[in-house]
Coordinates of C-alpha atoms and ligand atoms in Angstrom, one line a residue:
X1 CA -18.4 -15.7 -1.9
X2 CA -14.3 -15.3 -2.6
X3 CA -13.0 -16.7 0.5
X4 CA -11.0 -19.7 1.2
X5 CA -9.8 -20.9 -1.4
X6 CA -7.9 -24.0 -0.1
X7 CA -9.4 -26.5 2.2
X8 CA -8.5 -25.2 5.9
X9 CA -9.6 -28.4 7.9
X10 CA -10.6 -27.8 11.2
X11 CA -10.2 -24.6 12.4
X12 CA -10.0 -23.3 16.3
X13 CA -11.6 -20.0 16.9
X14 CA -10.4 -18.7 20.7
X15 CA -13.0 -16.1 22.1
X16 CA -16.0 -16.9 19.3
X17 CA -18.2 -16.2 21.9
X18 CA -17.0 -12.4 21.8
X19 CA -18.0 -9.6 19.8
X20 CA -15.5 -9.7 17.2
X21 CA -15.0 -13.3 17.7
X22 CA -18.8 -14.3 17.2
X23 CA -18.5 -12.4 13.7
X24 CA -15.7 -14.5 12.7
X25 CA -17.3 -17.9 13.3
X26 CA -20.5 -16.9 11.5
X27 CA -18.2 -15.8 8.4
X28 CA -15.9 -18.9 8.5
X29 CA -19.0 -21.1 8.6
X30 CA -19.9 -19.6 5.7
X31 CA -17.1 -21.0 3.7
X32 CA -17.3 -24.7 2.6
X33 CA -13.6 -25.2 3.3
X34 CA -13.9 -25.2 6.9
X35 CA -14.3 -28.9 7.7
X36 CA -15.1 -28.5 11.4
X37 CA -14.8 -25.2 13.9
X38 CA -14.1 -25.8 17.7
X39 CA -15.0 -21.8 19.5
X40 CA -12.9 -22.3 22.8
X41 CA -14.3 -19.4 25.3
X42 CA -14.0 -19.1 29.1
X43 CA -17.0 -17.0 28.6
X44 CA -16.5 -14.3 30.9
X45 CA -18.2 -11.3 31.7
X46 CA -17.7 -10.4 28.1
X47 CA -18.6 -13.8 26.3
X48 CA -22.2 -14.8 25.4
X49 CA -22.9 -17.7 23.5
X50 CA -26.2 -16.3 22.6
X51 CA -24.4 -14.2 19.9
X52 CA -24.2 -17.3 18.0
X53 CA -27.6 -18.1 18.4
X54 CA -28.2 -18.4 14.5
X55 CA -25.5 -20.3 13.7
X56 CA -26.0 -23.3 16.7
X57 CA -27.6 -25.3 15.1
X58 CA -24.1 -26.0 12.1
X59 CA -23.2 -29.6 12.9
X60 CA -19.6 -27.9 11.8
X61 CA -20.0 -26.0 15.6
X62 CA -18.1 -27.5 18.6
X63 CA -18.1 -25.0 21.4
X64 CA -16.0 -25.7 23.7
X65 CA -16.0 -23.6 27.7
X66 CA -12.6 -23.6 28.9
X67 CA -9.8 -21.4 29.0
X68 CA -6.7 -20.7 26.9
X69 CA -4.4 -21.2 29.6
X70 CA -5.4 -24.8 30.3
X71 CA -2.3 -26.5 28.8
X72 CA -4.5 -29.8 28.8
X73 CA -7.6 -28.5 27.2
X74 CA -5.9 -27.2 24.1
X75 CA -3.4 -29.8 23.6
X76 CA -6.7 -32.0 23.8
X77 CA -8.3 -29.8 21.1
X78 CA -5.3 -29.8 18.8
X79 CA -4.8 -33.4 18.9
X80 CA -8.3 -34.8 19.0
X81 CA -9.7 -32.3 16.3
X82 CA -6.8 -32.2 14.2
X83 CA -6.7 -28.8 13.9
X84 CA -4.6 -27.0 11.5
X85 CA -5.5 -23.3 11.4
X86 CA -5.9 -21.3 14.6
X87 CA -7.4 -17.8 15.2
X88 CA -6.5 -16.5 18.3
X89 CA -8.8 -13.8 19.6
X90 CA -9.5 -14.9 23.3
X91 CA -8.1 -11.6 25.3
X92 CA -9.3 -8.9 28.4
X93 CA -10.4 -6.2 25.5
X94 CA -11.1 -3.0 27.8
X95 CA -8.7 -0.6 28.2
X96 CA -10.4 1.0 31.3
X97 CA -10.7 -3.0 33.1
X98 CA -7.2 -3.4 32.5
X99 CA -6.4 0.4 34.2
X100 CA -8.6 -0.8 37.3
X101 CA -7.1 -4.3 37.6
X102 CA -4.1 -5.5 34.7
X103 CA -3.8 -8.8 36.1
X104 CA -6.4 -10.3 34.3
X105 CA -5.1 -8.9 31.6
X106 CA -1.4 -10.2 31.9
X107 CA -3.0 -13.8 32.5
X108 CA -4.9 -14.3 29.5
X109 CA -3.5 -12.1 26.7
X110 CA 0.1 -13.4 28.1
X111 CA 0.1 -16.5 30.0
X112 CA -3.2 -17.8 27.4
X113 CA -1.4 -16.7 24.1
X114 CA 1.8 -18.5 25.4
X115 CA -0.1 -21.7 26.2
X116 CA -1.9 -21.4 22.5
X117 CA 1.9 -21.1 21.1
X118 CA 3.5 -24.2 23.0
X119 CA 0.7 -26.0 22.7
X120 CA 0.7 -25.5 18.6
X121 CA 4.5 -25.9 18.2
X122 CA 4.5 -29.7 19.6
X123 CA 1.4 -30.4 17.8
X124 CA 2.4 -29.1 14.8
X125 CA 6.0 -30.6 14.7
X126 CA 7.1 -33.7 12.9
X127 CA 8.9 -36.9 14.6
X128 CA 9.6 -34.4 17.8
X129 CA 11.4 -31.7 16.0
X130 CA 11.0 -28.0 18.2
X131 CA 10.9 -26.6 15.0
X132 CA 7.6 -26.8 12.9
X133 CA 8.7 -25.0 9.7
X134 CA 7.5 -27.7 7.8
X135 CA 4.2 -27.2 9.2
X136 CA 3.2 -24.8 6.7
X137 CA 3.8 -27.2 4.1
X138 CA 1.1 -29.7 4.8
X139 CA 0.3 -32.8 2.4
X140 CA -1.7 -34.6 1.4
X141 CA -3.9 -35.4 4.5
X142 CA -3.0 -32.2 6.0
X143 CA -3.8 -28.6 5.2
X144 CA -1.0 -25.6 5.5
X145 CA -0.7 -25.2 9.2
X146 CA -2.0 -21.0 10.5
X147 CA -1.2 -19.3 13.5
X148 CA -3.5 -16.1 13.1
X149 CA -2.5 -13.6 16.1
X150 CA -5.4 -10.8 16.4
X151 CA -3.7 -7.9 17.8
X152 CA -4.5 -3.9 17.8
X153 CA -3.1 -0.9 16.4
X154 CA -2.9 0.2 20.2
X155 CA 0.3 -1.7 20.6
X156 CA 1.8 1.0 18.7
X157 CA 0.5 3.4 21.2
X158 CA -0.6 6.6 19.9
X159 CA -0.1 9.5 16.9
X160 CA -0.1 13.6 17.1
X161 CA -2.9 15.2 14.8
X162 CA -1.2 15.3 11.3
X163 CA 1.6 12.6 12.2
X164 CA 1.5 9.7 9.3
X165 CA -0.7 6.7 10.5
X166 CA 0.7 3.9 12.0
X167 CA 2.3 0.8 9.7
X168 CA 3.5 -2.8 9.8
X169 CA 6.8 -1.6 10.8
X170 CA 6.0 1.6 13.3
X171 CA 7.4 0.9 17.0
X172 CA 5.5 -0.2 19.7
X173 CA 4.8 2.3 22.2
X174 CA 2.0 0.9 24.1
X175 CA 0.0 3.4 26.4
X176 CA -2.4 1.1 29.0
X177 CA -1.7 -2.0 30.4
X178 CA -4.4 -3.4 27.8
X179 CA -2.0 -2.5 25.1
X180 CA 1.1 -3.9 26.5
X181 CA -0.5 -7.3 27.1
X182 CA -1.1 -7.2 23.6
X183 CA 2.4 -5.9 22.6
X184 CA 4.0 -9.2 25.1
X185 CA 1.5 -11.2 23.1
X186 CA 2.5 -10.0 19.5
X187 CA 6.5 -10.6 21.0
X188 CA 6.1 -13.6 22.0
X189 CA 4.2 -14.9 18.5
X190 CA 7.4 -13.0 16.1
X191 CA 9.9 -15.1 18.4
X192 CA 7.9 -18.1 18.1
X193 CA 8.3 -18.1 13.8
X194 CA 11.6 -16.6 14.1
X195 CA 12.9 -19.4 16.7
X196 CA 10.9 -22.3 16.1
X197 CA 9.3 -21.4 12.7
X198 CA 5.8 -21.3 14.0
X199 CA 3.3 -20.5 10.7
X200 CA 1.7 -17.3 12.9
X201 CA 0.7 -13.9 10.9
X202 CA -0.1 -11.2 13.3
X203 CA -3.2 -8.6 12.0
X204 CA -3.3 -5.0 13.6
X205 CA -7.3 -3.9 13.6
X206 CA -8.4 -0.5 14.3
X207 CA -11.5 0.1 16.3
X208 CA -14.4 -2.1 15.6
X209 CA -18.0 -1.7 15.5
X210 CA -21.1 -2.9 14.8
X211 CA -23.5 -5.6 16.2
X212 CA -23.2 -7.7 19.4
X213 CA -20.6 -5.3 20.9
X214 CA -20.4 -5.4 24.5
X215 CA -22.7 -2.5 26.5
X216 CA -19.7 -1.5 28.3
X217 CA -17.8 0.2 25.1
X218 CA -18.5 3.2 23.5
X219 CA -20.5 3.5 20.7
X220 CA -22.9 1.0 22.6
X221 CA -22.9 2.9 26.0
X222 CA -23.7 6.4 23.5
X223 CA -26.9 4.4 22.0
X224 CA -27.6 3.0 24.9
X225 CA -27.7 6.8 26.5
X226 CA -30.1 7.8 24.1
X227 CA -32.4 4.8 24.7
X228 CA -32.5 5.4 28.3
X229 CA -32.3 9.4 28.2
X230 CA -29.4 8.8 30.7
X231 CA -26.3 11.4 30.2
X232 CA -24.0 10.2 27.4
X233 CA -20.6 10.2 29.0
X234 CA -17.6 11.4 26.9
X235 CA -13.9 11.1 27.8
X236 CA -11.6 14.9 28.3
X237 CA -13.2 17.1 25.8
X238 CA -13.9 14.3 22.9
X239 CA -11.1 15.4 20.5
X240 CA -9.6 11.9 21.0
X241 CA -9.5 10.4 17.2
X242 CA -10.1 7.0 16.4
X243 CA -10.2 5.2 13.2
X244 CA -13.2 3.0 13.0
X245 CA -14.0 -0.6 11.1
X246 CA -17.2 -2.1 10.6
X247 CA -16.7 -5.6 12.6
X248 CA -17.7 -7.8 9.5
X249 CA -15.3 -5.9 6.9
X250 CA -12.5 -6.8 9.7
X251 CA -13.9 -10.6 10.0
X252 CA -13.5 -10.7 5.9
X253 CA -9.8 -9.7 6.5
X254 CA -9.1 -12.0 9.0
X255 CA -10.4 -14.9 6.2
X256 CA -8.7 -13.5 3.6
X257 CA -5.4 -13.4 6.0
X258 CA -6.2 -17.5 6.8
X259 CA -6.6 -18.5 3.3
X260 CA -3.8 -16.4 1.7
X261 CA -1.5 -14.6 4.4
X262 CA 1.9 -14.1 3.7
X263 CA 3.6 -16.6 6.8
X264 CA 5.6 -14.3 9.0
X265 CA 4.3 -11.4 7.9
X266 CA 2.1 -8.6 10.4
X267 CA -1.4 -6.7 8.3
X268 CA -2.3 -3.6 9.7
X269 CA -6.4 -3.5 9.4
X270 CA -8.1 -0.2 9.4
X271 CA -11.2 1.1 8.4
X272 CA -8.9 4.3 7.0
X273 CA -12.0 6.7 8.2
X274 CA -10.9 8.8 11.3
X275 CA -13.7 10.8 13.4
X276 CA -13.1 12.2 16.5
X277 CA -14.8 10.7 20.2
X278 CA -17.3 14.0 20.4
X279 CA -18.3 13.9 16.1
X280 CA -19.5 10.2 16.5
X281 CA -21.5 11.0 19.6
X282 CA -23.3 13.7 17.6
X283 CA -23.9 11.3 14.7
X284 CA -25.4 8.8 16.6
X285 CA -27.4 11.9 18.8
X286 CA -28.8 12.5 15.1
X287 CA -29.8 9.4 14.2
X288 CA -31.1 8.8 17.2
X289 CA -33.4 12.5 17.0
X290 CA -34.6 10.5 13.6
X291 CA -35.2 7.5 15.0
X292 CA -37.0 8.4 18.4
X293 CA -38.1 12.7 17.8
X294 CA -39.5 12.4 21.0
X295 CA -36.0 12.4 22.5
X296 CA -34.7 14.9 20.5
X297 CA -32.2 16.8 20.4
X298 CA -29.9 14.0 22.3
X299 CA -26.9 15.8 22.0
X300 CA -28.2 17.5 25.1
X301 CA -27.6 14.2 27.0
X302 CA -23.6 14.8 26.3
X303 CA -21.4 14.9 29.6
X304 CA -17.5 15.4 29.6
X305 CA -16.2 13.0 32.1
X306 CA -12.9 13.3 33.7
X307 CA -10.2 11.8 31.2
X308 CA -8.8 8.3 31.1
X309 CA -5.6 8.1 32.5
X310 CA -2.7 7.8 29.5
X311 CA -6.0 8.3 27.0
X312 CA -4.3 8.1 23.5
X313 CA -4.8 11.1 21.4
X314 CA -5.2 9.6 18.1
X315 CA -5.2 6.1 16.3
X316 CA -4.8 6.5 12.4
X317 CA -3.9 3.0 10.3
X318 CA -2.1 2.8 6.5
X319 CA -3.8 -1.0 5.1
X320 CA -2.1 -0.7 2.3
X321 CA -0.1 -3.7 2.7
X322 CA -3.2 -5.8 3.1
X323 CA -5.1 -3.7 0.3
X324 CA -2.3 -5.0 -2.2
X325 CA -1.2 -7.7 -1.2
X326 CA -4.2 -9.7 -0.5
X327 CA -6.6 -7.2 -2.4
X328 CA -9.0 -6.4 0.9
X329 CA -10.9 -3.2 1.1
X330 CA -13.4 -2.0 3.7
X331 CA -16.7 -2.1 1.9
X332 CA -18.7 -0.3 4.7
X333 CA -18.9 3.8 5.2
X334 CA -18.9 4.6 9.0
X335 CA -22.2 6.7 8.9
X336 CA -24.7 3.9 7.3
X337 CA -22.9 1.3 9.5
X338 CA -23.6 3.2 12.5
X339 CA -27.0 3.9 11.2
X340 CA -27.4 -0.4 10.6
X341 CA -25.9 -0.5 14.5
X342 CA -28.4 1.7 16.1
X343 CA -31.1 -0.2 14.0
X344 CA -29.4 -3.6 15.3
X345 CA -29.8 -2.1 18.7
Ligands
NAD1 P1 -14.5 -9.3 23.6 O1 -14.0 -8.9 25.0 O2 -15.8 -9.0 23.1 O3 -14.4 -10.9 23.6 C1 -13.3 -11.6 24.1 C2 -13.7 -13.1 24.3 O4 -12.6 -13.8 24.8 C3 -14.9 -13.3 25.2 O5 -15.9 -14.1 24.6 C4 -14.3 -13.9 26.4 O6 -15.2 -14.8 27.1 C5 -13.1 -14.7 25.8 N1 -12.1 -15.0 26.8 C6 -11.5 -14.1 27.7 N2 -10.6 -14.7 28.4 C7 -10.5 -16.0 28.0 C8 -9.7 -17.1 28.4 N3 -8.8 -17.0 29.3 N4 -9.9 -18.2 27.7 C9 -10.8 -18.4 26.8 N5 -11.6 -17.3 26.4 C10 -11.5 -16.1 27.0 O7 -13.3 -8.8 22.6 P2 -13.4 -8.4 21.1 O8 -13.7 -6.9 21.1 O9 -14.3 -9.3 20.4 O10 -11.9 -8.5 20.7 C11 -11.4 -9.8 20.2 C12 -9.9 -9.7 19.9 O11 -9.7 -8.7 18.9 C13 -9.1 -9.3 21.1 O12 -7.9 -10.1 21.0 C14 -8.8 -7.9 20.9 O13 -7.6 -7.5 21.5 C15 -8.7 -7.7 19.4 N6 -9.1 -6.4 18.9 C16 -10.3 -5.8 19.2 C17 -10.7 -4.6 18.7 C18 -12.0 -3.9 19.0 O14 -12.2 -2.8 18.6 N7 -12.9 -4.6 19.7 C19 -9.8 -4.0 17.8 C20 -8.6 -4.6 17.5 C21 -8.3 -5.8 18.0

């Protein structure tokens, strides 16, 4: 498996007990250049440490329950573990939450990533010095210090049918208060290199699926439909367009990001395979009809549902950067990863 190539120490995982999260720390335990891997999760409503069922057992495993706003906690972490790389996925993820109530949302993906960046700047400086540019160095004993941010493309808010997707350097328009959280957060990690040379790269993912996904999101509430024969709800008239990523080919970026990641620099990560909201609902409705012909046709389950408030029209990503640079490509087609979904399901 080409992965890390250099020894990355221990590494902290925030939010491994998520969807995307859980992914990651099965991949990176995986690789033997990952000495030792503490997943810090408050494990809320969306955290379940049963994801990582399979992988408990990997003496390499340290989770930790606690929060990423707890100044004490993750200094404790940093020092005690020695950590050197840190992935920082720990956030509120769901737009419509963060419509019914943002503060939650302002909290962790703000207040949390801020603590994660103080707390990594003093641990990462030498003799005292605010600025940790040397950091990415490391020597002898210590590994290249990593800051991995993992942001959206919904910070950028959203694109007109036939606009170019979004890149690296399109402006951030952010539509919901989920987004802006995220866009503070992203601010606050670019003024952390630029003013105290913090190590961070920032990554951009499109929208994930696959396994282990929370029920409340959408490809899992459409299967879910099906299974129960409840109506499968769909947002305005489902024209909405997203661009979709199988969950393990964006976990295989994030690695190849840690091992080789240009310091400084923002990836955008997209699955480059647009579908609109209504179109996936009728795939999965057909896989569904082969899977269970007893409820078939499920498309006759489909309900439009009042739209979201400030509901983006369309998400479209250009990875290029990251397909250079670092030489990742999505390996995964959306319709047999949906299909390997609903099977999962
Ligand atoms: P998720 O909601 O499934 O998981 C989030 C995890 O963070 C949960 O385990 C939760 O318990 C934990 N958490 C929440 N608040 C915490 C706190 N204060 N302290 C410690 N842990 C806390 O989210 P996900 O879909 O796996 O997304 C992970 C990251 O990837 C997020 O930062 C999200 O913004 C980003 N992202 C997600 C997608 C997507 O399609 N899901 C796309 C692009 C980027």
């Amino acid at each position: 498996m080409e992965g890390i190539e250099h020894r990355a120490g221990s590494v902290l995982v925030t939010g491994g007990a998520g969807f995307i999260g859980s992914h990651l720390v099965r991949r990176l335990l995986a690789e033997e250049g990952v000495d030792h891997l503490v997943n810090l999760d408050r494990l809320t409503y969306a955290g379940d440490l049963a994801r990582l069922d399979d992988v408990a057992e990997d003496p390499r495993l340290e989770n930790v329950i606690g929060d990423i706003c707890d100044r004490d906690l993750v200094d404790r972490i940093l020092s005690t573990r020695g950590i050197r790389t840190v992935v920082h996925l720990a956030a509120e993820s769901h737009v419509d939450r963060s419509i019914a109530g943002p503060a939650e949302f302002i909290r962790t993906n703000l207040t949390g990533t801020f603590t994660l960046l103080e707390a990594c700047r003093e641990a990462w400086s030498r003799g005292g010095d605010a600025d940790v540019r040397d950091a990415d160095v490391g020597d002898a004993d210590d590994p290249p210090a990593r800051f991995v941010h993992v942001s959206t493309d919904e910070v950028f808010g959203d694109l007109a049918v036939g606009d170019p997707p979004f890149t690296e350097v399109s402006p951030y328009a952010p539509s919901s208060p989920y987004a802006a959280s995220k866009a503070g957060a992203d601010h606050l990690v670019r003024s952390y290199r630029r003013t105290y040379g913090l190590p961070a790269i920032i990554t951009h993912a499109s929208n994930n699926y696959g396994s282990h996904q929370h029920p409340e999101k959408f490809i899992p509430t459409v299967i879910r439909s099906c299974l129960e024969q409840t109506p499968i709800p769909v947002y305005g008239d489902g024209s909405n367009i997203r661009d979709w990523l199988h969950v393990e080919d964006h976990c295989e970026a994030l690695v190849q990001v840690m091992a080789r990641g240009r310091i400084g620099a923002s990836y955008l990560v997209g699955g480059e395979d647009e579908w609109t909201n209504l179109d996936v609902v009728r795939v999965l409705c057909r896989i569904m009809d082969a899977r269970i012909p007893a409820g078939a046709p499920h498309d006759r389950l489909i309900r439009f549902v009042t739209d979201r408030p400030g509901h983006d029209l369309r998400y479209a990503t250009d990875s290029s950067r990251i397909r250079k640079a670092l030489g990742w490509v999505p390996t995964r087609d959306f319709e047999s990863g949906l299909r390997a979904t609903v099977e999962w399901y």
